[in-house]
mmCIF file of C-alpha atoms in Angstrom:
data_model
loop_
_atom_site.group_PDB
_atom_site.id
_atom_site.type_symbol
_atom_site.label_atom_id
_atom_site.label_comp_id
_atom_site.label_asym_id
_atom_site.label_seq_id
_atom_site.Cartn_x
_atom_site.Cartn_y
_atom_site.Cartn_z
ATOM 1 C CA UNK A 1 9.026 79.854 -28.041
ATOM 2 C CA UNK A 2 12.761 80.340 -28.021
ATOM 3 C CA UNK A 3 15.526 78.478 -29.779
ATOM 4 C CA UNK A 4 18.985 78.318 -28.247
ATOM 5 C CA UNK A 5 22.358 77.791 -29.891
ATOM 6 C CA UNK A 6 25.544 77.406 -27.857
ATOM 7 C CA UNK A 7 29.039 78.195 -29.070
ATOM 8 C CA UNK A 8 32.495 78.778 -27.695
ATOM 9 C CA UNK A 9 33.437 75.315 -26.542
ATOM 10 C CA UNK A 10 36.775 73.746 -27.303
ATOM 11 C CA UNK A 11 39.950 72.232 -25.956
ATOM 12 C CA UNK A 12 41.886 74.150 -23.329
ATOM 13 C CA UNK A 13 44.659 73.348 -20.876
ATOM 14 C CA UNK A 14 44.031 73.263 -17.169
ATOM 15 C CA UNK A 15 44.131 76.769 -15.756
ATOM 16 C CA UNK A 16 42.901 78.270 -18.993
ATOM 17 C CA UNK A 17 39.698 80.114 -19.844
ATOM 18 C CA UNK A 18 36.791 79.832 -22.235
ATOM 19 C CA UNK A 19 33.682 81.890 -22.784
ATOM 20 C CA UNK A 20 30.544 80.118 -23.857
ATOM 21 C CA UNK A 21 27.748 81.943 -25.628
ATOM 22 C CA UNK A 22 24.096 81.039 -25.932
ATOM 23 C CA UNK A 23 22.296 82.870 -28.722
ATOM 24 C CA UNK A 24 18.515 82.919 -28.544
ATOM 25 C CA UNK A 25 15.989 83.463 -31.277
ATOM 26 C CA UNK A 26 12.802 85.434 -30.840
ATOM 27 C CA UNK A 27 11.880 88.769 -29.343
ATOM 28 C CA UNK A 28 11.084 87.523 -25.860
ATOM 29 C CA UNK A 29 14.567 86.535 -24.688
ATOM 30 C CA UNK A 30 14.450 89.218 -22.011
ATOM 31 C CA UNK A 31 11.498 87.459 -20.388
ATOM 32 C CA UNK A 32 13.358 84.198 -19.746
ATOM 33 C CA UNK A 33 15.605 83.107 -16.954
ATOM 34 C CA UNK A 34 18.677 81.410 -18.382
ATOM 35 C CA UNK A 35 20.884 78.644 -17.056
ATOM 36 C CA UNK A 36 23.878 76.526 -17.918
ATOM 37 C CA UNK A 37 24.031 72.812 -17.242
ATOM 38 C CA UNK A 38 26.737 70.297 -18.078
ATOM 39 C CA UNK A 39 27.012 66.590 -18.604
ATOM 40 C CA UNK A 40 30.264 64.704 -18.279
ATOM 41 C CA UNK A 41 30.730 61.254 -19.834
ATOM 42 C CA UNK A 42 28.932 58.614 -17.808
ATOM 43 C CA UNK A 43 27.363 61.162 -15.476
ATOM 44 C CA UNK A 44 24.008 62.834 -15.146
ATOM 45 C CA UNK A 45 23.486 66.383 -16.333
ATOM 46 C CA UNK A 46 24.155 68.856 -13.543
ATOM 47 C CA UNK A 47 23.413 72.489 -12.813
ATOM 48 C CA UNK A 48 26.229 74.978 -13.340
ATOM 49 C CA UNK A 49 24.785 78.489 -13.137
ATOM 50 C CA UNK A 50 21.645 80.540 -13.669
ATOM 51 C CA UNK A 51 20.703 84.169 -14.224
ATOM 52 C CA UNK A 52 17.404 85.976 -13.881
ATOM 53 C CA UNK A 53 15.692 87.765 -16.760
ATOM 54 C CA UNK A 54 17.131 91.100 -15.691
ATOM 55 C CA UNK A 55 20.571 89.781 -14.843
ATOM 56 C CA UNK A 56 20.138 91.006 -11.312
ATOM 57 C CA UNK A 57 20.202 87.579 -9.722
ATOM 58 C CA UNK A 58 22.735 84.858 -10.351
ATOM 59 C CA UNK A 59 23.491 81.499 -8.796
ATOM 60 C CA UNK A 60 26.269 78.947 -9.111
ATOM 61 C CA UNK A 61 27.048 75.375 -8.271
ATOM 62 C CA UNK A 62 29.603 75.128 -5.489
ATOM 63 C CA UNK A 63 32.022 73.399 -7.842
ATOM 64 C CA UNK A 64 32.307 76.464 -10.100
ATOM 65 C CA UNK A 65 31.746 79.312 -7.664
ATOM 66 C CA UNK A 66 34.517 81.867 -7.888
ATOM 67 C CA UNK A 67 35.729 80.531 -11.249
ATOM 68 C CA UNK A 68 32.711 80.878 -13.554
ATOM 69 C CA UNK A 69 30.633 83.983 -14.244
ATOM 70 C CA UNK A 70 27.252 84.019 -15.917
ATOM 71 C CA UNK A 71 25.953 87.103 -17.673
ATOM 72 C CA UNK A 72 23.507 88.143 -20.338
ATOM 73 C CA UNK A 73 22.990 90.875 -22.893
ATOM 74 C CA UNK A 74 19.285 91.210 -23.597
ATOM 75 C CA UNK A 75 19.933 93.613 -26.466
ATOM 76 C CA UNK A 76 21.897 90.854 -28.193
ATOM 77 C CA UNK A 77 19.627 87.988 -27.113
ATOM 78 C CA UNK A 78 22.675 86.223 -25.729
ATOM 79 C CA UNK A 79 23.725 84.646 -22.466
ATOM 80 C CA UNK A 80 27.330 83.940 -21.578
ATOM 81 C CA UNK A 81 29.348 81.728 -19.290
ATOM 82 C CA UNK A 82 32.875 82.940 -18.616
ATOM 83 C CA UNK A 83 34.922 80.015 -17.336
ATOM 84 C CA UNK A 84 38.289 80.712 -15.717
ATOM 85 C CA UNK A 85 40.794 78.498 -13.937
ATOM 86 C CA UNK A 86 39.420 75.485 -15.747
ATOM 87 C CA UNK A 87 40.067 72.036 -14.355
ATOM 88 C CA UNK A 88 39.987 68.629 -16.037
ATOM 89 C CA UNK A 89 36.841 67.841 -14.059
ATOM 90 C CA UNK A 90 35.084 70.677 -15.903
ATOM 91 C CA UNK A 91 35.224 68.563 -19.065
ATOM 92 C CA UNK A 92 31.656 68.064 -20.249
ATOM 93 C CA UNK A 93 29.067 69.015 -22.805
ATOM 94 C CA UNK A 94 27.648 72.348 -21.724
ATOM 95 C CA UNK A 95 24.016 73.173 -22.391
ATOM 96 C CA UNK A 96 22.145 76.421 -22.043
ATOM 97 C CA UNK A 97 18.504 76.375 -21.063
ATOM 98 C CA UNK A 98 15.654 78.838 -20.685
ATOM 99 C CA UNK A 99 12.522 79.017 -18.580
ATOM 100 C CA UNK A 100 9.775 81.408 -17.700
ATOM 101 C CA UNK A 101 9.766 82.729 -14.176
ATOM 102 C CA UNK A 102 12.424 82.550 -11.488
ATOM 103 C CA UNK A 103 15.677 80.687 -11.894
ATOM 104 C CA UNK A 104 16.028 77.252 -10.365
ATOM 105 C CA UNK A 105 18.842 74.680 -10.354
ATOM 106 C CA UNK A 106 16.440 71.950 -11.446
ATOM 107 C CA UNK A 107 16.876 70.585 -14.943
ATOM 108 C CA UNK A 108 13.231 69.604 -15.366
ATOM 109 C CA UNK A 109 12.070 73.186 -14.750
ATOM 110 C CA UNK A 110 13.640 74.344 -18.008
ATOM 111 C CA UNK A 111 11.590 73.942 -21.152
ATOM 112 C CA UNK A 112 14.025 75.130 -23.777
ATOM 113 C CA UNK A 113 17.449 73.673 -24.450
ATOM 114 C CA UNK A 114 20.312 74.151 -26.833
ATOM 115 C CA UNK A 115 22.171 71.327 -28.531
ATOM 116 C CA UNK A 116 25.245 71.638 -26.329
ATOM 117 C CA UNK A 117 28.880 72.545 -26.840
ATOM 118 C CA UNK A 118 31.835 70.377 -25.853
ATOM 119 C CA UNK A 119 34.388 71.686 -23.382
ATOM 120 C CA UNK A 120 37.504 69.605 -22.868
ATOM 121 C CA UNK A 121 40.130 70.549 -20.300
ATOM 122 C CA UNK A 122 43.449 68.750 -20.555
ATOM 123 C CA UNK A 123 45.742 68.258 -17.587
#
């Protein structure tokens, strides 16, 4: 079991940056692959990025590639999403999620979810 709590969301102007954090409870954080998803108003939740348990493998949605960076610190039980060059279309609630095994971009593969943090990018 792992519990996830996101933080770091807020309001930022287009072109700005934010860093989201996902703090996990428990002593088995290092065993989980982690991912970030987002859900914009009126849209389905979509994959943003994922990172393997070791941090050695990462993946990104095409829409954020080159602008967002996922990372993790297993000693701190925390995953991060550094978001640069933000655009208004990045506005959404961002969720972190955890799963056993390999990373996937599929929402239903993840069994543990945080409550979400709002990111709003103004133009």
